[in-house]
mmCIF file of C-alpha atoms in Angstrom:
data_model
loop_
_atom_site.group_PDB
_atom_site.id
_atom_site.type_symbol
_atom_site.label_atom_id
_atom_site.label_comp_id
_atom_site.label_asym_id
_atom_site.label_seq_id
_atom_site.Cartn_x
_atom_site.Cartn_y
_atom_site.Cartn_z
ATOM 1 C CA MET A 442 -21.961 102.076 42.291
ATOM 2 C CA ALA A 443 -20.282 103.018 38.986
ATOM 3 C CA SER A 444 -17.104 105.099 38.357
ATOM 4 C CA PHE A 445 -15.536 106.948 35.453
ATOM 5 C CA VAL A 446 -12.168 108.707 34.774
ATOM 6 C CA LEU A 447 -12.237 112.485 34.211
ATOM 7 C CA SER A 448 -9.143 114.282 32.855
ATOM 8 C CA VAL A 449 -8.686 117.956 33.801
ATOM 9 C CA ASN A 450 -5.566 119.800 32.662
ATOM 10 C CA GLY A 451 -3.826 116.514 32.043
ATOM 11 C CA VAL A 452 -4.607 115.200 35.547
ATOM 12 C CA SER A 453 -6.883 112.175 35.843
ATOM 13 C CA PHE A 454 -9.577 112.040 38.521
ATOM 14 C CA THR A 455 -11.742 109.085 39.348
ATOM 15 C CA GLU A 456 -15.269 110.036 40.344
ATOM 16 C CA ALA A 457 -18.040 107.776 41.488
ATOM 17 C CA THR A 458 -21.618 108.082 40.400
ATOM 18 C CA GLU A 459 -24.440 106.523 42.327
ATOM 19 C CA LYS A 460 -26.968 104.621 40.248
ATOM 20 C CA LEU A 461 -30.336 105.193 41.800
ATOM 21 C CA GLU A 462 -32.359 102.007 41.858
ATOM 22 C CA PRO A 463 -35.677 101.391 43.569
ATOM 23 C CA GLU A 464 -35.374 99.549 46.847
ATOM 24 C CA ASN A 465 -36.341 95.897 46.879
ATOM 25 C CA PRO A 466 -39.009 95.214 49.530
ATOM 26 C CA PHE A 467 -38.192 91.488 49.332
ATOM 27 C CA LYS A 468 -34.613 92.070 50.512
ATOM 28 C CA GLY A 469 -35.083 94.310 53.519
ATOM 29 C CA PRO A 470 -36.999 97.205 55.102
ATOM 30 C CA LEU A 471 -37.540 100.293 52.993
ATOM 31 C CA SER A 472 -35.343 103.164 54.121
ATOM 32 C CA TYR A 473 -38.046 105.785 53.683
ATOM 33 C CA VAL A 474 -40.434 104.041 56.094
ATOM 34 C CA SER A 475 -39.832 104.492 59.819
ATOM 35 C CA PRO A 476 -39.391 101.268 61.840
ATOM 36 C CA TRP A 477 -42.138 102.321 64.259
ATOM 37 C CA THR A 478 -44.607 102.268 61.337
ATOM 38 C CA TYR A 479 -44.017 98.549 60.800
ATOM 39 C CA THR A 480 -44.308 97.900 64.545
ATOM 40 C CA PHE A 481 -47.630 99.748 64.697
ATOM 41 C CA LEU A 482 -48.998 97.902 61.648
ATOM 42 C CA ALA A 483 -47.872 94.551 63.078
ATOM 43 C CA CYS A 484 -49.734 95.243 66.339
ATOM 44 C CA LEU A 485 -52.797 96.433 64.433
ATOM 45 C CA MET A 486 -52.893 93.346 62.220
ATOM 46 C CA PHE A 487 -52.402 91.050 65.227
ATOM 47 C CA VAL A 488 -55.435 92.543 66.992
ATOM 48 C CA VAL A 489 -57.627 92.706 63.865
ATOM 49 C CA THR A 490 -56.683 89.201 62.707
ATOM 50 C CA SER A 491 -57.236 87.649 66.141
ATOM 51 C CA LEU A 492 -60.652 89.262 66.601
ATOM 52 C CA SER A 493 -61.739 88.400 63.077
ATOM 53 C CA LEU A 494 -60.706 84.748 63.348
ATOM 54 C CA PHE A 495 -62.480 84.379 66.697
ATOM 55 C CA GLU A 496 -65.703 86.128 65.675
ATOM 56 C CA ASN A 497 -66.105 84.483 62.287
ATOM 57 C CA PHE A 498 -65.183 81.035 63.589
ATOM 58 C CA THR A 499 -67.829 81.500 66.301
ATOM 59 C CA VAL A 500 -70.418 82.327 63.637
ATOM 60 C CA MET A 501 -69.590 79.181 61.680
ATOM 61 C CA LEU A 502 -69.504 77.014 64.824
ATOM 62 C CA VAL A 503 -72.849 78.186 66.207
ATOM 63 C CA THR A 504 -74.534 77.856 62.818
ATOM 64 C CA PHE A 505 -73.163 74.343 62.454
ATOM 65 C CA LYS A 506 -74.211 73.358 65.966
ATOM 66 C CA TYR A 507 -77.777 74.683 65.891
ATOM 67 C CA LYS A 508 -79.840 73.404 63.002
ATOM 68 C CA GLN A 509 -82.473 76.066 63.687
ATOM 69 C CA LEU A 510 -80.022 78.600 62.238
ATOM 70 C CA ARG A 511 -79.326 76.632 59.069
ATOM 71 C CA LYS A 512 -81.950 78.384 56.935
ATOM 72 C CA PRO A 513 -81.647 79.589 53.316
ATOM 73 C CA LEU A 514 -81.473 83.256 54.334
ATOM 74 C CA ASN A 515 -78.587 82.428 56.663
ATOM 75 C CA TYR A 516 -76.436 80.759 54.013
ATOM 76 C CA ILE A 517 -75.138 84.053 52.689
ATOM 77 C CA ILE A 518 -74.394 85.256 56.246
ATOM 78 C CA VAL A 519 -72.297 82.156 56.907
ATOM 79 C CA ASN A 520 -70.692 82.652 53.503
ATOM 80 C CA LEU A 521 -69.704 86.161 54.581
ATOM 81 C CA SER A 522 -68.108 84.734 57.720
ATOM 82 C CA VAL A 523 -66.239 82.083 55.723
ATOM 83 C CA ALA A 524 -64.813 84.727 53.368
ATOM 84 C CA ASP A 525 -63.816 87.026 56.235
ATOM 85 C CA PHE A 526 -62.289 84.126 58.192
ATOM 86 C CA PHE A 527 -60.021 82.920 55.394
ATOM 87 C CA MET A 528 -59.129 86.459 54.329
ATOM 88 C CA SER A 529 -57.874 87.072 57.869
ATOM 89 C CA LEU A 530 -56.214 83.678 58.056
ATOM 90 C CA VAL A 531 -54.220 84.230 54.834
ATOM 91 C CA GLY A 532 -53.940 87.974 54.358
ATOM 92 C CA GLY A 533 -53.905 88.973 58.011
ATOM 93 C CA SER A 534 -51.305 86.382 58.979
ATOM 94 C CA ILE A 535 -48.977 87.224 56.073
ATOM 95 C CA SER A 536 -49.357 90.954 56.715
ATOM 96 C CA PHE A 537 -48.592 90.529 60.424
ATOM 97 C CA LEU A 538 -45.527 88.400 59.689
ATOM 98 C CA ASN A 539 -44.189 90.866 57.124
ATOM 99 C CA ASN A 540 -44.742 93.939 59.279
ATOM 100 C CA ALA A 541 -43.166 92.242 62.281
ATOM 101 C CA ASN A 542 -40.007 91.762 60.169
ATOM 102 C CA GLY A 543 -40.245 95.096 58.361
ATOM 103 C CA TYR A 544 -40.282 93.717 54.818
ATOM 104 C CA PHE A 545 -41.916 91.072 52.623
ATOM 105 C CA ILE A 546 -39.916 88.070 53.838
ATOM 106 C CA LEU A 547 -41.802 85.365 51.876
ATOM 107 C CA GLY A 548 -40.846 86.476 48.370
ATOM 108 C CA ASN A 549 -42.685 87.318 45.174
ATOM 109 C CA TRP A 550 -44.721 84.096 45.009
ATOM 110 C CA ALA A 551 -46.305 84.883 48.389
ATOM 111 C CA CYS A 552 -46.971 88.437 47.186
ATOM 112 C CA VAL A 553 -49.014 87.237 44.221
ATOM 113 C CA THR A 554 -50.765 84.641 46.404
ATOM 114 C CA GLU A 555 -51.655 87.172 49.097
ATOM 115 C CA GLY A 556 -52.762 89.788 46.571
ATOM 116 C CA PHE A 557 -55.084 87.359 44.801
ATOM 117 C CA VAL A 558 -56.512 85.660 47.914
ATOM 118 C CA VAL A 559 -57.166 88.895 49.802
ATOM 119 C CA THR A 560 -58.689 90.615 46.775
ATOM 120 C CA TYR A 561 -60.784 87.582 45.855
ATOM 121 C CA LEU A 562 -62.164 86.982 49.348
ATOM 122 C CA GLY A 563 -62.671 90.701 49.877
ATOM 123 C CA ILE A 564 -64.866 90.907 46.771
ATOM 124 C CA VAL A 565 -66.693 87.734 47.862
ATOM 125 C CA ALA A 566 -67.462 89.481 51.159
ATOM 126 C CA LEU A 567 -68.634 92.636 49.382
ATOM 127 C CA TRP A 568 -70.958 90.745 47.053
ATOM 128 C CA SER A 569 -72.194 88.659 49.988
ATOM 129 C CA LEU A 570 -73.398 91.884 51.598
ATOM 130 C CA ALA A 571 -75.129 92.822 48.337
ATOM 131 C CA ILE A 572 -76.835 89.428 47.957
ATOM 132 C CA LEU A 573 -77.851 89.542 51.623
ATOM 133 C CA ALA A 574 -79.537 92.904 51.048
ATOM 134 C CA PHE A 575 -81.320 91.578 47.963
ATOM 135 C CA GLU A 576 -82.491 88.439 49.781
ATOM 136 C CA ARG A 577 -83.939 90.504 52.604
ATOM 137 C CA TYR A 578 -85.755 92.652 50.063
ATOM 138 C CA PHE A 579 -86.981 89.465 48.354
ATOM 139 C CA VAL A 580 -88.274 87.966 51.609
ATOM 140 C CA ILE A 581 -89.991 91.089 52.926
ATOM 141 C CA CYS A 582 -91.249 92.813 49.771
ATOM 142 C CA ARG A 583 -92.086 89.625 47.871
ATOM 143 C CA PRO A 584 -91.516 90.937 44.293
ATOM 144 C CA MET A 585 -92.415 87.430 43.054
ATOM 145 C CA LYS A 586 -95.448 86.721 45.191
ATOM 146 C CA ASN A 587 -95.626 82.978 44.521
ATOM 147 C CA VAL A 588 -91.890 82.304 44.999
ATOM 148 C CA ARG A 589 -90.235 81.798 48.370
ATOM 149 C CA LEU A 590 -86.546 81.953 49.077
ATOM 150 C CA GLY A 591 -85.450 78.319 49.216
ATOM 151 C CA ILE A 592 -82.277 76.272 49.332
ATOM 152 C CA LYS A 593 -81.978 76.360 45.546
ATOM 153 C CA HIS A 594 -82.165 80.149 45.402
ATOM 154 C CA ALA A 595 -79.674 80.521 48.252
ATOM 155 C CA GLY A 596 -77.312 78.094 46.513
ATOM 156 C CA LEU A 597 -77.533 80.043 43.261
ATOM 157 C CA GLY A 598 -76.716 83.211 45.184
ATOM 158 C CA LEU A 599 -73.576 81.616 46.641
ATOM 159 C CA LEU A 600 -72.546 80.284 43.232
ATOM 160 C CA PHE A 601 -72.945 83.737 41.716
ATOM 161 C CA VAL A 602 -70.886 85.404 44.464
ATOM 162 C CA TRP A 603 -67.886 83.070 44.190
ATOM 163 C CA THR A 604 -67.937 82.823 40.393
ATOM 164 C CA PHE A 605 -68.441 86.518 39.689
ATOM 165 C CA SER A 606 -65.731 87.488 42.184
ATOM 166 C CA PHE A 607 -63.290 85.006 40.649
ATOM 167 C CA ILE A 608 -63.911 86.368 37.155
ATOM 168 C CA TRP A 609 -62.797 89.865 38.181
ATOM 169 C CA THR A 610 -59.879 88.961 40.471
ATOM 170 C CA ILE A 611 -58.052 86.316 38.405
ATOM 171 C CA PRO A 612 -57.087 88.609 35.433
ATOM 172 C CA PRO A 613 -54.029 90.122 37.227
ATOM 173 C CA VAL A 614 -52.649 86.605 37.682
ATOM 174 C CA LEU A 615 -53.096 85.960 33.947
ATOM 175 C CA GLY A 616 -51.513 89.212 32.758
ATOM 176 C CA TRP A 617 -54.295 91.818 32.682
ATOM 177 C CA ASN A 618 -52.817 94.112 35.326
ATOM 178 C CA SER A 619 -50.785 92.431 38.085
ATOM 179 C CA TYR A 620 -50.529 91.889 41.812
ATOM 180 C CA THR A 621 -47.591 93.863 43.144
ATOM 181 C CA VAL A 622 -46.139 94.999 46.433
ATOM 182 C CA SER A 623 -47.653 98.141 47.952
ATOM 183 C CA LYS A 624 -45.724 101.320 48.698
ATOM 184 C CA ILE A 625 -45.364 100.286 52.326
ATOM 185 C CA GLY A 626 -43.631 97.079 51.187
ATOM 186 C CA THR A 627 -45.407 94.556 53.434
ATOM 187 C CA THR A 628 -48.658 93.862 51.564
ATOM 188 C CA CYS A 629 -49.626 93.143 47.957
ATOM 189 C CA GLU A 630 -52.492 94.526 45.900
ATOM 190 C CA PRO A 631 -53.509 95.156 42.272
ATOM 191 C CA ASN A 632 -51.112 97.454 40.463
ATOM 192 C CA TRP A 633 -52.858 100.802 40.791
ATOM 193 C CA TYR A 634 -49.710 102.687 39.747
ATOM 194 C CA SER A 635 -49.318 101.335 36.224
ATOM 195 C CA THR A 636 -49.454 103.843 33.368
ATOM 196 C CA GLU A 637 -50.415 101.227 30.777
ATOM 197 C CA TYR A 638 -53.791 101.722 29.086
ATOM 198 C CA SER A 639 -54.753 98.051 29.489
ATOM 199 C CA ASP A 640 -54.092 98.249 33.225
ATOM 200 C CA HIS A 641 -56.270 101.346 33.462
ATOM 201 C CA THR A 642 -59.134 99.551 31.745
ATOM 202 C CA TYR A 643 -58.887 96.724 34.280
ATOM 203 C CA ILE A 644 -58.929 99.081 37.268
ATOM 204 C CA ILE A 645 -61.967 100.957 35.947
ATOM 205 C CA THR A 646 -63.801 97.703 35.195
ATOM 206 C CA PHE A 647 -62.824 96.252 38.567
ATOM 207 C CA PHE A 648 -63.988 99.400 40.381
ATOM 208 C CA THR A 649 -67.341 99.351 38.562
ATOM 209 C CA THR A 650 -68.167 95.642 38.981
ATOM 210 C CA CYS A 651 -66.772 95.160 42.483
ATOM 211 C CA PHE A 652 -67.668 98.407 44.246
ATOM 212 C CA ILE A 653 -70.235 100.509 42.391
ATOM 213 C CA LEU A 654 -72.457 97.570 41.368
ATOM 214 C CA PRO A 655 -72.739 95.875 44.801
ATOM 215 C CA LEU A 656 -73.227 99.265 46.422
ATOM 216 C CA GLY A 657 -76.082 99.929 43.993
ATOM 217 C CA VAL A 658 -77.688 96.583 44.877
ATOM 218 C CA ILE A 659 -77.418 97.337 48.606
ATOM 219 C CA ILE A 660 -78.869 100.834 48.365
ATOM 220 C CA GLY A 661 -81.578 99.759 45.916
ATOM 221 C CA SER A 662 -82.664 96.732 47.959
ATOM 222 C CA TYR A 663 -82.735 98.489 51.302
ATOM 223 C CA GLY A 664 -84.336 101.543 49.688
ATOM 224 C CA LYS A 665 -87.223 99.423 48.358
ATOM 225 C CA LEU A 666 -87.469 97.698 51.729
ATOM 226 C CA MET A 667 -87.766 101.003 53.559
ATOM 227 C CA GLN A 668 -90.410 102.229 51.085
ATOM 228 C CA LYS A 669 -92.439 99.114 51.834
ATOM 229 C CA LEU A 670 -92.089 99.577 55.587
ATOM 230 C CA ARG A 671 -93.035 103.249 55.435
ATOM 231 C CA LYS A 672 -96.111 102.374 53.388
ATOM 232 C CA VAL A 673 -97.098 99.753 55.950
ATOM 233 C CA SER A 674 -96.406 102.126 58.819
ATOM 234 C CA ASN A 675 -98.458 104.948 57.293
ATOM 235 C CA THR A 676 -101.421 102.674 56.547
ATOM 236 C CA HIS A 677 -101.487 100.855 59.865
ATOM 237 C CA GLY A 678 -99.893 103.533 61.992
ATOM 238 C CA ARG A 679 -102.987 104.088 64.134
ATOM 239 C CA LEU A 680 -102.704 100.468 65.307
ATOM 240 C CA GLY A 681 -99.330 101.300 66.878
ATOM 241 C CA HIS A 682 -97.620 97.972 66.180
ATOM 242 C CA THR A 683 -95.478 98.873 63.170
ATOM 243 C CA ARG A 684 -93.957 102.211 64.156
ATOM 244 C CA LYS A 685 -91.249 100.853 66.454
ATOM 245 C CA PRO A 686 -90.080 97.991 64.181
ATOM 246 C CA THR A 687 -89.926 100.423 61.267
ATOM 247 C CA ARG A 688 -87.655 102.773 63.190
ATOM 248 C CA GLU A 689 -85.459 99.879 64.296
ATOM 249 C CA VAL A 690 -85.117 98.586 60.755
ATOM 250 C CA ALA A 691 -84.330 102.094 59.496
ATOM 251 C CA ARG A 692 -81.506 102.427 62.004
ATOM 252 C CA MET A 693 -80.164 98.993 61.082
ATOM 253 C CA VAL A 694 -80.215 99.785 57.367
ATOM 254 C CA ILE A 695 -78.355 103.044 57.965
ATOM 255 C CA VAL A 696 -75.724 101.213 60.023
ATOM 256 C CA MET A 697 -75.257 98.557 57.317
ATOM 257 C CA ILE A 698 -74.833 101.039 54.474
ATOM 258 C CA ALA A 699 -72.599 103.304 56.555
ATOM 259 C CA ALA A 700 -70.376 100.361 57.524
ATOM 260 C CA TYR A 701 -69.986 99.404 53.876
ATOM 261 C CA LEU A 702 -69.078 102.951 52.862
ATOM 262 C CA ILE A 703 -66.733 103.571 55.785
ATOM 263 C CA GLY A 704 -64.875 100.311 55.225
ATOM 264 C CA TRP A 705 -64.453 100.366 51.461
ATOM 265 C CA THR A 706 -64.856 103.930 50.163
ATOM 266 C CA PRO A 707 -61.336 105.071 51.230
ATOM 267 C CA TYR A 708 -59.754 102.097 49.456
ATOM 268 C CA ALA A 709 -61.858 102.602 46.322
ATOM 269 C CA ALA A 710 -61.148 106.350 46.291
ATOM 270 C CA PHE A 711 -57.423 105.737 46.715
ATOM 271 C CA SER A 712 -57.279 103.209 43.872
ATOM 272 C CA ILE A 713 -59.152 105.506 41.479
ATOM 273 C CA THR A 714 -57.024 108.513 42.438
ATOM 274 C CA VAL A 715 -53.759 106.655 41.859
ATOM 275 C CA THR A 716 -55.056 105.178 38.593
ATOM 276 C CA ALA A 717 -56.118 108.600 37.300
ATOM 277 C CA CYS A 718 -52.883 110.292 38.461
ATOM 278 C CA PRO A 719 -50.155 107.609 38.542
ATOM 279 C CA THR A 720 -47.407 110.214 39.078
ATOM 280 C CA ILE A 721 -49.004 111.664 42.198
ATOM 281 C CA TYR A 722 -46.890 111.376 45.332
ATOM 282 C CA ILE A 723 -48.616 109.887 48.367
ATOM 283 C CA ASP A 724 -46.769 109.148 51.567
ATOM 284 C CA PRO A 725 -46.334 105.336 51.894
ATOM 285 C CA ARG A 726 -47.956 105.350 55.322
ATOM 286 C CA LEU A 727 -50.937 107.274 53.994
ATOM 287 C CA SER A 728 -51.234 105.006 50.944
ATOM 288 C CA ALA A 729 -51.266 101.920 53.195
ATOM 289 C CA ALA A 730 -54.036 103.251 55.444
ATOM 290 C CA PRO A 731 -57.058 102.493 53.149
ATOM 291 C CA ALA A 732 -56.027 98.859 52.601
ATOM 292 C CA PHE A 733 -55.450 98.199 56.300
ATOM 293 C CA PHE A 734 -58.645 100.031 57.198
ATOM 294 C CA ALA A 735 -60.643 97.868 54.782
ATOM 295 C CA LYS A 736 -59.361 94.769 56.561
ATOM 296 C CA THR A 737 -61.052 95.908 59.760
ATOM 297 C CA THR A 738 -64.402 95.117 58.117
ATOM 298 C CA ASN A 739 -63.673 91.477 58.989
ATOM 299 C CA VAL A 740 -64.173 92.443 62.634
ATOM 300 C CA TYR A 741 -67.353 94.514 62.533
ATOM 301 C CA ASN A 742 -69.167 92.557 59.795
ATOM 302 C CA PRO A 743 -70.015 89.692 62.205
ATOM 303 C CA ILE A 744 -71.107 92.204 64.849
ATOM 304 C CA ILE A 745 -73.480 94.064 62.519
ATOM 305 C CA TYR A 746 -74.902 91.182 60.506
ATOM 306 C CA VAL A 747 -74.878 88.378 63.076
ATOM 307 C CA PHE A 748 -74.239 89.261 66.713
ATOM 308 C CA MET A 749 -76.894 92.011 66.665
ATOM 309 C CA ASN A 750 -79.461 89.351 65.689
ATOM 310 C CA LYS A 751 -81.667 88.069 68.486
ATOM 311 C CA GLN A 752 -81.841 84.487 67.261
ATOM 312 C CA PHE A 753 -78.096 84.169 66.976
ATOM 313 C CA ARG A 754 -77.510 85.742 70.384
ATOM 314 C CA LYS A 755 -79.804 83.224 72.051
ATOM 315 C CA CYS A 756 -77.981 80.312 70.428
ATOM 316 C CA LEU A 757 -74.606 81.864 71.250
ATOM 317 C CA ILE A 758 -75.477 82.342 74.912
ATOM 318 C CA HIS A 759 -76.906 78.841 75.044
ATOM 319 C CA MET A 760 -73.690 77.417 73.585
ATOM 320 C CA PHE A 761 -71.340 79.298 75.928
ATOM 321 C CA LYS A 762 -73.438 78.235 78.912
ATOM 322 C CA GLY A 763 -72.666 74.654 78.003
ATOM 323 C CA GLY A 764 -76.074 73.787 76.556
ATOM 324 C CA THR A 765 -76.647 71.071 74.019
ATOM 325 C CA ALA A 766 -77.495 71.609 70.376
ATOM 326 C CA SER A 767 -81.105 70.561 70.985
ATOM 327 C CA LEU A 768 -82.279 74.063 71.831
ATOM 328 C CA ASP A 769 -85.960 74.241 71.028
ATOM 329 C CA SER A 770 -86.627 76.306 67.920
ATOM 330 C CA THR A 771 -89.805 77.678 69.435
ATOM 331 C CA HIS A 772 -87.720 79.086 72.282
ATOM 332 C CA ILE A 773 -85.331 80.691 69.809
ATOM 333 C CA ASN A 774 -88.145 82.281 67.874
ATOM 334 C CA GLN A 775 -89.903 83.847 70.830
ATOM 335 C CA THR A 776 -90.466 87.555 70.370
ATOM 336 C CA SER A 777 -92.097 90.325 72.300
ATOM 337 C CA ASP A 778 -93.505 92.022 69.217
ATOM 338 C CA ARG A 779 -97.258 92.119 68.833
ATOM 339 C CA GLY A 780 -98.745 90.205 66.002
ATOM 340 C CA THR A 781 -97.154 87.637 63.783
ATOM 341 C CA THR A 782 -93.504 88.379 62.918
ATOM 342 C CA ALA A 783 -91.091 87.016 60.369
ATOM 343 C CA ASP A 784 -88.995 85.684 63.218
ATOM 344 C CA SER A 785 -91.752 83.396 64.472
ATOM 345 C CA HIS A 786 -92.850 82.298 61.016
ATOM 346 C CA MET A 787 -89.536 81.748 59.275
ATOM 347 C CA GLY A 788 -87.034 81.059 62.043
ATOM 348 C CA GLU A 789 -84.360 82.766 59.954
ATOM 349 C CA MET A 790 -81.392 84.671 61.286
ATOM 350 C CA SER A 791 -82.192 88.035 59.746
ATOM 351 C CA THR A 792 -82.496 91.136 61.872
ATOM 352 C CA ILE A 793 -84.662 92.959 59.358
ATOM 353 C CA ALA A 794 -86.884 90.009 58.540
ATOM 354 C CA ALA A 795 -87.272 89.292 62.227
ATOM 355 C CA ARG A 796 -88.543 92.751 63.020
ATOM 356 C CA VAL A 797 -91.146 93.234 60.298
ATOM 357 C CA PRO A 798 -94.749 92.069 60.789
ATOM 358 C CA LEU A 799 -95.304 89.883 57.758
ATOM 359 C CA SER A 800 -99.060 90.134 58.074
ATOM 360 C CA SER A 801 -98.858 93.887 57.615
ATOM 361 C CA VAL A 802 -96.474 93.598 54.665
ATOM 362 C CA CYS A 803 -98.639 91.087 52.914
ATOM 363 C CA ASN A 804 -101.718 93.217 53.434
ATOM 364 C CA MET A 805 -100.012 95.916 51.404
ATOM 365 C CA GLU A 806 -100.137 93.666 48.350
ATOM 366 C CA ARG A 807 -103.906 93.970 48.355
ATOM 367 C CA THR A 808 -105.808 96.803 46.787
ATOM 368 C CA GLN A 809 -106.671 99.976 48.672
ATOM 369 C CA GLU A 810 -110.365 99.170 48.451
ATOM 370 C CA GLU A 811 -109.869 95.800 50.161
ATOM 371 C CA GLU A 812 -107.822 97.452 52.895
ATOM 372 C CA GLU A 813 -110.563 99.953 53.638
ATOM 373 C CA GLU A 814 -113.152 97.191 53.831
ATOM 374 C CA ASP A 815 -111.101 95.140 56.291
ATOM 375 C CA GLU A 816 -109.519 97.925 58.329
ATOM 376 C CA GLU A 817 -112.101 97.822 61.089
ATOM 377 C CA GLU A 818 -111.827 94.033 61.298
ATOM 378 C CA ALA A 819 -108.034 94.287 61.496
ATOM 379 C CA MET A 820 -108.194 96.856 64.272
ATOM 380 C CA ALA A 821 -110.590 94.713 66.260
ATOM 381 C CA ARG A 822 -108.347 91.666 65.775
ATOM 382 C CA VAL A 823 -105.224 93.502 66.970
ATOM 383 C CA GLU A 824 -107.059 94.931 69.972
ATOM 384 C CA GLU A 825 -108.173 91.422 70.842
ATOM 385 C CA GLU A 826 -104.600 90.143 70.586
ATOM 386 C CA THR A 827 -103.308 93.026 72.695
ATOM 387 C CA HIS A 828 -105.968 92.409 75.342
ATOM 388 C CA GLY A 829 -105.004 88.752 75.406
ATOM 389 C CA GLU A 830 -101.324 89.576 75.884
ATOM 390 C CA ASN A 831 -102.029 91.979 78.727
ATOM 391 C CA ASN A 832 -104.001 89.271 80.515
ATOM 392 C CA GLY A 833 -101.411 86.567 79.896
ATOM 393 C CA GLY A 834 -103.765 84.811 77.529
ATOM 394 C CA THR A 835 -103.018 83.074 74.295
ATOM 395 C CA ASN A 836 -105.716 84.493 72.043
ATOM 396 C CA LYS A 837 -105.656 83.257 68.490
ATOM 397 C CA LEU A 838 -106.824 84.792 65.278
ATOM 398 C CA PRO A 839 -110.464 84.165 64.436
ATOM 399 C CA VAL A 840 -110.938 80.978 62.516
ATOM 400 C CA ASN A 841 -113.235 82.666 60.018
ATOM 401 C CA VAL A 842 -110.467 84.774 58.473
ATOM 402 C CA ASN A 843 -110.438 84.299 54.730
ATOM 403 C CA GLU A 844 -107.499 82.439 53.214
ATOM 404 C CA ASN A 845 -106.619 85.344 50.955
ATOM 405 C CA LYS A 846 -106.010 87.465 54.058
ATOM 406 C CA VAL A 847 -103.373 85.117 55.450
ATOM 407 C CA CYS A 848 -99.798 85.945 54.520
ATOM 408 C CA PRO A 849 -98.248 83.054 52.555
ATOM 409 C CA LEU A 850 -95.287 81.631 54.415
#
């Protein structure tokens, strides 16, 4: 509060002028935010954080306990759970504590720490989804026919995810943009509101490399995968054993892409809007919604990518029933699908890979002429297998099948 002396007709008056300063979210609650808003956000973060910690810890525990699940294709799924777990542990806990008190009680150092950790692990989770989509495309479509996904390839994928994400989330700590408190005053994020040109270049680059690019990988990989499955289904449709898995995979792909878009599109759209129009007024509660909504992905990611998988569910049920870790892998890999499936061959925790008949996919790599020559033989073989299943038998493929007709494992 400042004052000055004003003289009117020889009489002195002292008037006070109020110096308008922005409120400090590190000192107390913001006056323009209703207390009930902080209470609601605290309850929301408590529920989301608790569920996320439980689900993702369960994923890590079951994978550690059952060696049948520790396959190269599962590494990126566990990596996704690790990123979601620690993002909830750090970001969720700090956000809950701040909202419960109504302001950022831990100070500026915790703001920068939370902003970096949450952003870093969030991008790790996003790129994990992208690498997971690419690995599934690699396993099913076999773009490099003589190369299998192994431990080395899975390790390189993990190294890429953590390194690439670090490259694009550390610049605000070093001065290119910054991590600052949000309009709601209880969370921290990159400074979307800056009018500096250099900050705008960071936001645009960050948006491109950490949202558009992984989204392109996801759509491209699953798009190629669906093209392959449709081709298999159209060619072998009269056999009747690829239609149902194809529909199931299509539904799963739609759910995965929709979950990605629903979780992260509002936050990406908000950041771009504020960057393009930094003077735009957005209600603090509305501006906080995309960031809090994105944090709910930590809850449904394990459900979509892990708990909906048959292999994982069997191990999970076995563990909660008090079973030992010596669950037979052949029991885990049992499937009711006709023919040879990726689940029985690979033993990998991938819903898509587990539902696609590898023999049919591999046959698509052959020429159309070869397919026509062997179509009758294939139909007879499948009918024989089906007859054996109906009679409880264990019919096997004929031993005189050529080696070039067997799908490489």
